[in-house]
Amino acid sequence: MDLDKAHTLLTSKTPQFNTSSNFNQAYRQKLIENLSLDSQGRPFKIMVFRGSPKSSRKSIRFVDELRQEVAAIFEKDCKQTPYRCIPKGEKRVLDAPRLRNDYYSNIMSWGINNILAVALGPELYLWNSEDQAVHKLLQVRGGNDWPTSVTWSEDASTLAVGYMCSNLQLWDVESSKLIRSLQGHSGRIASTAWNGHILTSGSRDKSIINHDVRAANSLASCIKRHADEVCGLKWSTEGNRLASGGNENLLYIWEASKMSSSKFLHRLSDHCAAVKALAWCPYQNNVLASGGGLSDGCIKIWNTEKGICINNIETKAQICGLEWNRHHKEILSGHGYSIRENQNKLCLWRYPSMTKVGELGNHKSRIINLCQSPDGITVISAGADETLRFWDVFGPPTAGAGNSMVSDLQGLLSFRTSLLR
Protein backbone atom coordinates (compact mmCIF):
# COMPACT_ATOMS: atom_id res chain seq x y z
CA MET A 1 0.00 0.00 0.00
CA ASP A 2 3.14 2.23 0.01
CA LEU A 3 2.76 3.97 -3.34
CA ASP A 4 6.15 5.74 -3.17
CA LYS A 5 7.98 2.48 -2.63
CA ALA A 6 5.96 0.77 -5.36
CA HIS A 7 6.87 3.58 -7.80
CA THR A 8 10.54 3.30 -6.89
CA LEU A 9 10.60 -0.44 -7.45
CA LEU A 10 9.01 -0.07 -10.86
CA THR A 11 11.19 2.79 -12.14
CA SER A 12 14.57 2.28 -10.47
CA LYS A 13 17.24 0.43 -12.49
CA THR A 14 19.22 -0.35 -9.34
CA PRO A 15 18.79 -3.97 -8.21
CA GLN A 16 16.70 -4.03 -5.03
CA PHE A 17 16.85 -7.79 -4.37
CA ASN A 18 19.68 -10.13 -3.54
CA THR A 19 19.17 -12.10 -6.70
CA SER A 20 21.05 -12.56 -9.95
CA SER A 21 21.28 -9.35 -11.99
CA ASN A 22 21.00 -11.39 -15.18
CA PHE A 23 17.71 -12.78 -14.04
CA ASN A 24 16.52 -9.30 -13.07
CA GLN A 25 17.54 -7.84 -16.40
CA ALA A 26 15.94 -10.62 -18.43
CA TYR A 27 12.78 -10.43 -16.35
CA ARG A 28 12.69 -6.65 -16.71
CA GLN A 29 13.07 -6.88 -20.51
CA LYS A 30 10.31 -9.47 -20.74
CA LEU A 31 8.05 -7.30 -18.65
CA ILE A 32 8.70 -4.23 -20.82
CA GLU A 33 7.97 -6.21 -23.99
CA ASN A 34 4.68 -7.50 -22.61
CA LEU A 35 3.62 -4.05 -21.51
CA SER A 36 4.67 -2.13 -24.62
CA LEU A 37 4.24 -4.56 -27.55
CA ASP A 38 1.18 -6.43 -28.82
CA SER A 39 1.12 -10.07 -29.96
CA GLN A 40 2.42 -9.02 -33.39
CA GLY A 41 5.44 -7.16 -31.94
CA ARG A 42 3.99 -3.74 -32.73
CA PRO A 43 4.02 -0.88 -30.18
CA PHE A 44 1.01 -1.11 -27.94
CA LYS A 45 -0.56 1.98 -26.41
CA ILE A 46 -2.94 1.79 -23.53
CA MET A 47 -6.11 3.90 -23.20
CA VAL A 48 -5.91 5.70 -26.52
CA PHE A 49 -9.18 7.49 -27.37
CA ARG A 50 -9.73 8.10 -31.05
CA GLY A 51 -13.50 8.75 -31.08
CA SER A 52 -16.25 6.26 -31.93
CA PRO A 53 -14.99 3.40 -34.06
CA LYS A 54 -16.57 2.86 -37.46
CA SER A 55 -18.20 -0.33 -36.31
CA SER A 56 -20.07 1.59 -33.60
CA ARG A 57 -21.20 4.22 -36.07
CA LYS A 58 -22.44 1.44 -38.30
CA SER A 59 -24.43 -0.14 -35.49
CA ILE A 60 -25.95 3.23 -34.60
CA ARG A 61 -26.94 3.78 -38.21
CA PHE A 62 -28.42 0.28 -38.23
CA VAL A 63 -30.54 1.08 -35.17
CA ASP A 64 -31.71 4.33 -36.79
CA GLU A 65 -32.61 2.48 -39.97
CA LEU A 66 -34.46 -0.14 -37.94
CA ARG A 67 -36.42 2.56 -36.13
CA GLN A 68 -37.33 4.21 -39.42
CA GLU A 69 -38.45 0.88 -40.82
CA VAL A 70 -40.66 0.18 -37.77
CA ALA A 71 -42.10 3.71 -37.97
CA ALA A 72 -42.90 3.19 -41.66
CA ILE A 73 -44.64 -0.12 -40.93
CA PHE A 74 -46.61 1.48 -38.10
CA GLU A 75 -47.63 4.41 -40.31
CA LYS A 76 -48.69 1.98 -43.03
CA ASP A 77 -50.74 -0.03 -40.54
CA CYS A 78 -52.39 3.14 -39.27
CA LYS A 79 -53.33 4.11 -42.80
CA GLN A 80 -54.71 0.64 -43.47
CA THR A 81 -56.60 0.47 -40.14
CA PRO A 82 -60.27 1.09 -40.91
CA TYR A 83 -61.75 4.18 -39.36
CA ARG A 84 -65.03 3.70 -37.55
CA CYS A 85 -67.59 6.49 -37.71
CA ILE A 86 -70.50 6.89 -35.35
CA PRO A 87 -73.54 7.55 -37.57
CA LYS A 88 -74.96 11.05 -37.52
CA GLY A 89 -78.49 9.90 -38.29
CA GLU A 90 -80.71 6.88 -38.69
CA LYS A 91 -80.30 4.39 -41.50
CA ARG A 92 -84.08 4.00 -41.68
CA VAL A 93 -87.22 5.24 -39.97
CA LEU A 94 -90.43 3.23 -39.80
CA ASP A 95 -93.72 4.73 -38.79
CA ALA A 96 -95.19 2.74 -35.88
CA PRO A 97 -98.72 4.00 -35.18
CA ARG A 98 -100.35 3.02 -31.87
CA LEU A 99 -97.04 2.05 -30.27
CA ARG A 100 -97.83 2.34 -26.57
CA ASN A 101 -95.92 4.74 -24.32
CA ASP A 102 -95.30 2.13 -21.61
CA TYR A 103 -91.90 1.98 -19.92
CA TYR A 104 -92.50 -1.55 -18.59
CA SER A 105 -93.42 -3.17 -21.92
CA ASN A 106 -90.95 -5.04 -24.13
CA ILE A 107 -92.66 -4.91 -27.51
CA MET A 108 -89.81 -5.71 -29.95
CA SER A 109 -87.70 -8.75 -30.82
CA TRP A 110 -85.44 -9.42 -33.84
CA GLY A 111 -84.99 -13.13 -34.56
CA ILE A 112 -82.14 -14.92 -36.30
CA ASN A 113 -84.56 -15.34 -39.23
CA ASN A 114 -84.07 -11.59 -39.82
CA ILE A 115 -87.69 -10.84 -38.97
CA LEU A 116 -88.59 -8.08 -36.55
CA ALA A 117 -91.67 -8.67 -34.41
CA VAL A 118 -93.24 -5.54 -32.95
CA ALA A 119 -96.49 -4.92 -31.08
CA LEU A 120 -98.44 -1.80 -32.02
CA GLY A 121 -101.36 -1.41 -29.67
CA PRO A 122 -103.60 -4.50 -29.99
CA GLU A 123 -101.82 -5.72 -33.15
CA LEU A 124 -98.56 -7.57 -33.69
CA TYR A 125 -96.63 -7.14 -36.95
CA LEU A 126 -93.74 -8.97 -38.57
CA TRP A 127 -91.30 -6.96 -40.67
CA ASN A 128 -88.87 -8.84 -42.92
CA SER A 129 -85.59 -6.90 -43.00
CA GLU A 130 -84.49 -8.57 -46.25
CA ASP A 131 -87.43 -7.69 -48.50
CA GLN A 132 -89.19 -5.15 -46.20
CA ALA A 133 -92.40 -7.17 -46.38
CA VAL A 134 -94.89 -6.55 -43.56
CA HIS A 135 -97.29 -9.16 -42.20
CA LYS A 136 -99.86 -8.79 -39.43
CA LEU A 137 -99.64 -11.86 -37.21
CA LEU A 138 -102.44 -11.17 -34.74
CA GLN A 139 -104.93 -8.65 -33.42
CA VAL A 140 -106.48 -8.70 -29.97
CA ARG A 141 -110.22 -8.05 -29.89
CA GLY A 142 -111.48 -5.82 -27.13
CA GLY A 143 -110.03 -2.65 -25.67
CA ASN A 144 -108.63 -3.99 -22.40
CA ASP A 145 -105.93 -6.33 -23.69
CA TRP A 146 -102.84 -5.99 -25.90
CA PRO A 147 -99.36 -7.55 -26.28
CA THR A 148 -96.90 -6.31 -23.66
CA SER A 149 -93.98 -8.66 -24.31
CA VAL A 150 -92.61 -10.16 -27.54
CA THR A 151 -89.65 -12.57 -27.70
CA TRP A 152 -88.33 -14.89 -30.41
CA SER A 153 -87.06 -18.33 -29.43
CA GLU A 154 -83.35 -18.91 -30.00
CA ASP A 155 -83.94 -20.75 -33.30
CA ALA A 156 -86.68 -18.26 -34.32
CA SER A 157 -89.16 -21.08 -34.82
CA THR A 158 -91.53 -19.78 -32.13
CA LEU A 159 -92.65 -16.35 -31.00
CA ALA A 160 -93.68 -15.90 -27.36
CA VAL A 161 -96.26 -13.17 -26.74
CA GLY A 162 -97.23 -11.97 -23.27
CA TYR A 163 -100.38 -9.91 -22.74
CA MET A 164 -101.77 -7.22 -20.51
CA CYS A 165 -104.41 -9.62 -19.17
CA SER A 166 -101.89 -12.29 -18.06
CA ASN A 167 -102.08 -14.53 -21.15
CA LEU A 168 -98.91 -16.08 -22.54
CA GLN A 169 -99.02 -17.55 -26.04
CA LEU A 170 -96.67 -19.39 -28.40
CA TRP A 171 -97.06 -18.68 -32.12
CA ASP A 172 -95.78 -20.53 -35.18
CA VAL A 173 -94.91 -17.60 -37.41
CA GLU A 174 -94.39 -19.64 -40.56
CA SER A 175 -97.98 -20.87 -40.49
CA SER A 176 -99.30 -17.80 -38.59
CA LYS A 177 -101.00 -20.13 -36.10
CA LEU A 178 -101.33 -20.14 -32.35
CA ILE A 179 -99.53 -23.22 -31.02
CA ARG A 180 -100.25 -23.03 -27.34
CA SER A 181 -101.38 -20.92 -24.39
CA LEU A 182 -99.39 -21.15 -21.15
CA GLN A 183 -100.99 -20.59 -17.76
CA GLY A 184 -99.76 -19.51 -14.34
CA HIS A 185 -99.79 -15.71 -14.14
CA SER A 186 -102.53 -13.43 -12.86
CA GLY A 187 -101.17 -10.05 -14.02
CA ARG A 188 -99.52 -8.28 -16.94
CA ILE A 189 -96.61 -10.19 -18.52
CA ALA A 190 -94.15 -7.50 -19.57
CA SER A 191 -90.94 -9.55 -19.60
CA THR A 192 -90.07 -12.90 -21.20
CA ALA A 193 -86.78 -14.65 -21.98
CA TRP A 194 -85.85 -17.92 -23.69
CA ASN A 195 -83.23 -20.42 -22.55
CA GLY A 196 -83.34 -23.32 -24.98
CA HIS A 197 -86.70 -25.04 -24.47
CA ILE A 198 -87.36 -23.05 -21.28
CA LEU A 199 -89.47 -19.92 -21.56
CA THR A 200 -89.21 -17.65 -18.52
CA SER A 201 -91.90 -15.04 -17.88
CA GLY A 202 -92.16 -12.23 -15.34
CA SER A 203 -95.41 -10.60 -14.31
CA ARG A 204 -97.04 -7.81 -12.40
CA ASP A 205 -98.19 -10.55 -10.00
CA LYS A 206 -94.52 -10.47 -8.74
CA SER A 207 -93.77 -14.02 -9.87
CA ILE A 208 -91.25 -15.60 -12.25
CA ILE A 209 -92.35 -18.79 -14.00
CA ASN A 210 -90.18 -21.20 -15.97
CA HIS A 211 -92.17 -23.02 -18.65
CA ASP A 212 -90.83 -26.19 -20.26
CA VAL A 213 -92.52 -25.87 -23.63
CA ARG A 214 -91.88 -29.57 -24.41
CA ALA A 215 -94.03 -30.82 -21.53
CA ALA A 216 -97.81 -31.10 -21.41
CA ASN A 217 -97.72 -29.44 -17.99
CA SER A 218 -95.31 -26.68 -18.89
CA LEU A 219 -94.87 -25.14 -15.43
CA ALA A 220 -91.37 -26.19 -14.38
CA SER A 221 -90.90 -23.80 -11.46
CA CYS A 222 -92.47 -20.69 -9.96
CA ILE A 223 -90.50 -18.13 -7.96
CA LYS A 224 -91.96 -15.38 -5.80
CA ARG A 225 -89.13 -13.28 -4.39
CA HIS A 226 -89.76 -9.89 -5.96
CA ALA A 227 -91.90 -7.50 -3.93
CA ASP A 228 -93.26 -5.73 -7.02
CA GLU A 229 -93.68 -6.27 -10.77
CA VAL A 230 -90.94 -8.24 -12.55
CA CYS A 231 -90.07 -5.86 -15.40
CA GLY A 232 -86.73 -7.25 -16.67
CA LEU A 233 -85.51 -10.79 -17.47
CA LYS A 234 -82.33 -11.93 -19.23
CA TRP A 235 -80.65 -15.34 -19.45
CA SER A 236 -76.88 -15.44 -19.75
CA THR A 237 -75.36 -16.65 -23.03
CA GLU A 238 -74.36 -19.96 -21.44
CA GLY A 239 -77.86 -20.38 -20.02
CA ASN A 240 -76.60 -21.06 -16.50
CA ARG A 241 -77.78 -17.80 -14.89
CA LEU A 242 -80.86 -15.60 -15.01
CA ALA A 243 -81.01 -11.92 -14.10
CA SER A 244 -84.37 -10.51 -13.00
CA GLY A 245 -85.15 -6.86 -12.29
CA GLY A 246 -88.12 -5.60 -10.35
CA ASN A 247 -90.15 -2.46 -9.89
CA GLU A 248 -89.11 -2.48 -6.22
CA ASN A 249 -85.56 -1.52 -7.39
CA LEU A 250 -84.06 -4.97 -6.79
CA LEU A 251 -81.91 -7.11 -9.06
CA TYR A 252 -81.69 -10.87 -8.50
CA ILE A 253 -79.19 -13.32 -9.97
CA TRP A 254 -80.40 -16.94 -10.18
CA GLU A 255 -78.59 -20.16 -10.99
CA ALA A 256 -80.53 -22.33 -13.43
CA SER A 257 -79.85 -25.50 -11.44
CA LYS A 258 -81.30 -24.04 -8.20
CA MET A 259 -84.34 -22.09 -9.40
CA SER A 260 -86.81 -24.78 -8.37
CA SER A 261 -85.83 -24.14 -4.75
CA SER A 262 -86.35 -20.36 -5.16
CA LYS A 263 -82.83 -19.86 -3.79
CA PHE A 264 -81.13 -16.88 -5.39
CA LEU A 265 -77.40 -16.48 -5.94
CA HIS A 266 -77.34 -12.72 -5.29
CA ARG A 267 -79.82 -10.06 -4.22
CA LEU A 268 -78.53 -6.67 -5.36
CA SER A 269 -80.12 -3.49 -4.02
CA ASP A 270 -77.89 -0.70 -5.36
CA HIS A 271 -80.45 0.78 -7.78
CA CYS A 272 -82.87 3.49 -6.64
CA ALA A 273 -85.60 2.86 -9.25
CA ALA A 274 -87.13 0.06 -11.32
CA VAL A 275 -84.61 -2.27 -12.97
CA LYS A 276 -85.87 -3.00 -16.48
CA ALA A 277 -82.78 -2.76 -18.71
CA LEU A 278 -80.55 -5.85 -18.45
CA ALA A 279 -77.78 -7.13 -20.75
CA TRP A 280 -75.15 -9.86 -20.32
CA CYS A 281 -71.69 -9.09 -21.65
CA PRO A 282 -70.90 -11.18 -24.78
CA TYR A 283 -67.16 -11.46 -24.03
CA GLN A 284 -67.10 -11.77 -20.23
CA ASN A 285 -69.43 -14.51 -19.05
CA ASN A 286 -69.95 -13.26 -15.51
CA VAL A 287 -70.47 -9.58 -16.34
CA LEU A 288 -73.97 -8.08 -16.39
CA ALA A 289 -75.08 -4.53 -17.13
CA SER A 290 -78.24 -3.14 -15.52
CA GLY A 291 -80.01 0.19 -15.86
CA GLY A 292 -82.30 2.00 -13.45
CA GLY A 293 -85.41 4.08 -13.98
CA LEU A 294 -85.90 7.83 -13.70
CA SER A 295 -85.05 8.20 -10.00
CA ASP A 296 -81.83 6.24 -10.51
CA GLY A 297 -80.49 6.82 -14.04
CA CYS A 298 -77.39 4.69 -13.45
CA ILE A 299 -75.77 1.97 -15.53
CA LYS A 300 -74.17 -0.53 -13.22
CA ILE A 301 -71.71 -3.22 -14.30
CA TRP A 302 -71.78 -6.32 -12.10
CA ASN A 303 -69.47 -9.23 -11.44
CA THR A 304 -72.17 -11.86 -10.95
CA GLU A 305 -69.67 -14.42 -9.66
CA LYS A 306 -68.93 -12.27 -6.60
CA GLY A 307 -72.11 -10.22 -6.59
CA ILE A 308 -70.30 -6.87 -6.59
CA CYS A 309 -70.69 -3.70 -8.65
CA ILE A 310 -67.45 -3.14 -10.59
CA ASN A 311 -68.47 0.10 -12.32
CA ASN A 312 -71.20 2.70 -12.11
CA ILE A 313 -72.01 5.60 -14.42
CA GLU A 314 -74.68 8.23 -13.87
CA THR A 315 -76.53 8.98 -17.10
CA LYS A 316 -78.95 11.45 -15.47
CA ALA A 317 -81.84 9.93 -17.44
CA GLN A 318 -84.27 7.03 -17.31
CA ILE A 319 -82.68 3.90 -18.83
CA CYS A 320 -85.10 1.96 -21.03
CA GLY A 321 -82.72 -0.47 -22.73
CA LEU A 322 -79.12 -1.71 -22.91
CA GLU A 323 -77.36 -3.46 -25.80
CA TRP A 324 -73.74 -4.69 -25.91
CA ASN A 325 -71.66 -4.21 -29.04
CA ARG A 326 -70.41 -7.65 -30.11
CA HIS A 327 -67.71 -6.21 -32.41
CA HIS A 328 -66.17 -3.58 -30.12
CA LYS A 329 -66.01 -3.26 -26.36
CA GLU A 330 -68.92 -0.86 -26.04
CA ILE A 331 -72.43 -0.73 -24.67
CA LEU A 332 -75.39 1.33 -25.92
CA SER A 333 -78.04 2.75 -23.63
CA GLY A 334 -81.50 4.02 -24.60
CA HIS A 335 -83.04 6.79 -22.50
CA GLY A 336 -86.39 8.21 -21.61
CA TYR A 337 -87.32 11.02 -19.28
CA SER A 338 -84.62 13.23 -17.80
CA ILE A 339 -84.39 16.35 -15.71
CA ARG A 340 -80.96 17.39 -16.98
CA GLU A 341 -79.50 15.52 -19.98
CA ASN A 342 -79.62 12.51 -22.34
CA GLN A 343 -83.40 12.75 -22.66
CA ASN A 344 -84.72 10.58 -25.53
CA LYS A 345 -81.11 9.85 -26.55
CA LEU A 346 -79.00 6.84 -27.37
CA CYS A 347 -75.63 6.97 -25.62
CA LEU A 348 -72.61 4.87 -26.58
CA TRP A 349 -70.16 3.99 -23.80
CA ARG A 350 -66.68 2.49 -24.04
CA TYR A 351 -66.18 -0.57 -21.86
CA PRO A 352 -64.72 -1.05 -19.25
CA SER A 353 -63.88 2.63 -18.66
CA MET A 354 -67.53 3.63 -19.31
CA THR A 355 -66.45 6.88 -20.95
CA LYS A 356 -68.99 8.28 -23.38
CA VAL A 357 -68.12 7.73 -27.05
CA GLY A 358 -71.03 9.69 -28.47
CA GLU A 359 -74.76 10.39 -28.59
CA LEU A 360 -77.43 9.64 -31.16
CA GLY A 361 -81.07 10.42 -31.26
CA ASN A 362 -83.88 12.12 -33.08
CA HIS A 363 -86.82 10.76 -31.11
CA LYS A 364 -89.30 13.44 -30.15
CA SER A 365 -90.39 11.44 -27.12
CA ARG A 366 -88.81 8.89 -24.81
CA ILE A 367 -87.32 5.63 -26.01
CA ILE A 368 -89.32 2.60 -24.87
CA ASN A 369 -87.22 -0.34 -26.11
CA LEU A 370 -83.99 -1.32 -27.84
CA CYS A 371 -83.21 -4.47 -29.80
CA GLN A 372 -80.28 -5.65 -31.90
CA SER A 373 -80.09 -7.28 -35.32
CA PRO A 374 -78.85 -10.89 -35.60
CA ASP A 375 -75.56 -9.77 -37.19
CA GLY A 376 -74.92 -7.37 -34.31
CA ILE A 377 -74.56 -4.28 -36.50
CA THR A 378 -77.93 -2.50 -36.32
CA VAL A 379 -79.84 -1.39 -33.24
CA ILE A 380 -83.52 -0.41 -33.37
CA SER A 381 -84.98 2.10 -30.95
CA ALA A 382 -88.74 2.19 -30.41
CA GLY A 383 -89.96 5.59 -29.27
CA ALA A 384 -93.14 6.92 -27.75
CA ASP A 385 -93.22 9.26 -30.78
CA GLU A 386 -94.52 6.17 -32.67
CA THR A 387 -91.38 5.61 -34.74
CA LEU A 388 -88.85 2.80 -35.06
CA ARG A 389 -85.37 4.11 -35.86
CA PHE A 390 -82.58 1.91 -37.24
CA TRP A 391 -79.01 2.80 -36.26
CA ASP A 392 -75.89 1.17 -37.74
CA VAL A 393 -74.01 2.05 -34.59
CA PHE A 394 -72.33 -1.33 -34.03
CA GLY A 395 -70.31 -3.60 -36.24
CA PRO A 396 -66.93 -3.65 -37.98
CA PRO A 397 -65.18 -0.33 -38.76
CA THR A 398 -65.88 1.36 -42.05
CA ALA A 399 -63.46 0.98 -44.96
CA GLY A 400 -61.47 4.18 -44.38
CA ALA A 401 -61.32 7.59 -42.83
CA GLY A 402 -62.66 9.08 -46.04
CA ASN A 403 -65.93 7.33 -45.44
CA SER A 404 -66.74 9.74 -42.64
CA MET A 405 -67.97 12.19 -45.28
CA VAL A 406 -70.12 9.48 -46.81
CA SER A 407 -71.44 8.61 -43.37
CA ASP A 408 -72.34 12.23 -42.70
CA LEU A 409 -74.12 12.48 -46.06
CA GLN A 410 -76.01 9.30 -45.38
CA GLY A 411 -76.99 10.73 -42.02
CA LEU A 412 -78.47 13.78 -43.69
CA LEU A 413 -80.34 11.67 -46.23
CA SER A 414 -81.54 9.05 -43.77
CA PHE A 415 -84.66 10.83 -42.59
CA ARG A 416 -86.87 9.01 -45.03
CA THR A 417 -89.92 7.62 -43.34
CA SER A 418 -91.95 4.61 -44.36
CA LEU A 419 -94.97 2.97 -42.81
CA LEU A 420 -94.58 -0.27 -40.92
CA ARG A 421 -98.04 -1.28 -42.07
XYZ file of N, CA and C in Angstrom, residues 83-92 359-360 362 390-394 396-416:
117
model
N -61.279 3.137 -40.261
C -61.752 4.184 -39.358
C -63.240 3.992 -39.131
N -63.640 3.957 -37.893
C -65.029 3.701 -37.553
C -65.731 5.006 -37.225
N -66.828 5.259 -37.906
C -67.594 6.493 -37.707
C -68.895 6.182 -36.982
N -69.201 6.985 -35.992
C -70.502 6.892 -35.348
C -71.510 7.594 -36.264
N -72.604 6.942 -36.630
C -73.541 7.553 -37.574
C -74.164 8.827 -37.022
N -74.364 9.777 -37.920
C -74.964 11.047 -37.525
C -76.488 10.960 -37.483
N -77.037 10.028 -38.244
C -78.486 9.898 -38.288
C -78.895 8.456 -38.488
N -80.182 8.227 -38.555
C -80.712 6.882 -38.688
C -80.479 6.348 -40.102
N -80.365 5.041 -40.190
C -80.304 4.394 -41.498
C -81.707 4.326 -42.096
N -82.692 4.146 -41.221
C -84.081 4.002 -41.681
C -85.015 4.405 -40.551
N -73.311 10.397 -28.764
C -74.756 10.387 -28.591
C -75.444 10.319 -29.952
N -76.594 9.678 -29.966
C -77.429 9.644 -31.156
C -78.864 9.880 -30.706
N -82.972 11.154 -32.491
C -83.877 12.123 -33.078
C -85.313 11.869 -32.639
N -83.635 2.899 -37.040
C -82.580 1.913 -37.236
C -81.219 2.631 -37.243
N -80.323 2.171 -36.395
C -79.009 2.798 -36.258
C -77.911 1.763 -36.533
N -77.051 2.047 -37.505
C -75.894 1.174 -37.744
C -74.735 1.624 -36.859
N -74.965 1.516 -35.558
C -74.010 2.045 -34.592
C -72.974 1.014 -34.185
N -73.272 -0.265 -34.377
C -72.328 -1.326 -34.030
C -71.649 -1.857 -35.286
N -68.310 -3.880 -37.590
C -66.926 -3.650 -37.983
C -66.712 -2.208 -38.408
N -65.463 -1.698 -38.322
C -65.178 -0.328 -38.755
C -65.454 -0.162 -40.238
N -65.678 1.078 -40.638
C -65.880 1.365 -42.054
C -64.571 1.254 -42.799
N -64.613 1.319 -44.134
C -63.457 0.980 -44.961
C -62.341 2.006 -44.928
N -62.551 3.202 -44.436
C -61.471 4.178 -44.384
C -61.943 5.482 -43.814
N -60.968 6.323 -43.446
C -61.315 7.593 -42.827
C -62.136 8.458 -43.766
N -61.923 8.283 -45.070
C -62.660 9.085 -46.043
C -64.135 8.806 -46.033
N -64.517 7.674 -45.462
C -65.934 7.328 -45.441
C -66.719 8.155 -44.439
N -66.009 8.929 -43.597
C -66.736 9.745 -42.636
C -67.629 10.735 -43.353
N -67.151 11.260 -44.507
C -67.966 12.194 -45.281
C -69.198 11.492 -45.827
N -68.991 10.261 -46.299
C -70.118 9.482 -46.812
C -71.116 9.217 -45.707
N -70.566 8.885 -44.508
C -71.436 8.608 -43.370
C -72.261 9.834 -43.011
N -71.614 11.012 -43.009
C -72.339 12.235 -42.699
C -73.438 12.496 -43.722
N -73.133 12.264 -45.010
C -74.117 12.481 -46.059
C -75.286 11.528 -45.913
N -74.946 10.270 -45.581
C -76.014 9.296 -45.375
C -76.890 9.699 -44.202
N -76.234 10.275 -43.168
C -76.994 10.727 -42.017
C -77.997 11.798 -42.392
N -77.579 12.712 -43.274
C -78.472 13.777 -43.689
C -79.611 13.267 -44.551
N -79.331 12.195 -45.318
C -80.337 11.667 -46.235
C -81.171 10.551 -45.633
N -80.909 10.236 -44.331
C -81.539 9.051 -43.765
C -82.916 9.312 -43.183
N -83.397 10.533 -43.222
C -84.657 10.832 -42.586
C -85.846 10.526 -43.487
N -85.736 9.440 -44.212
C -86.865 9.012 -45.035
C -87.750 8.101 -44.204
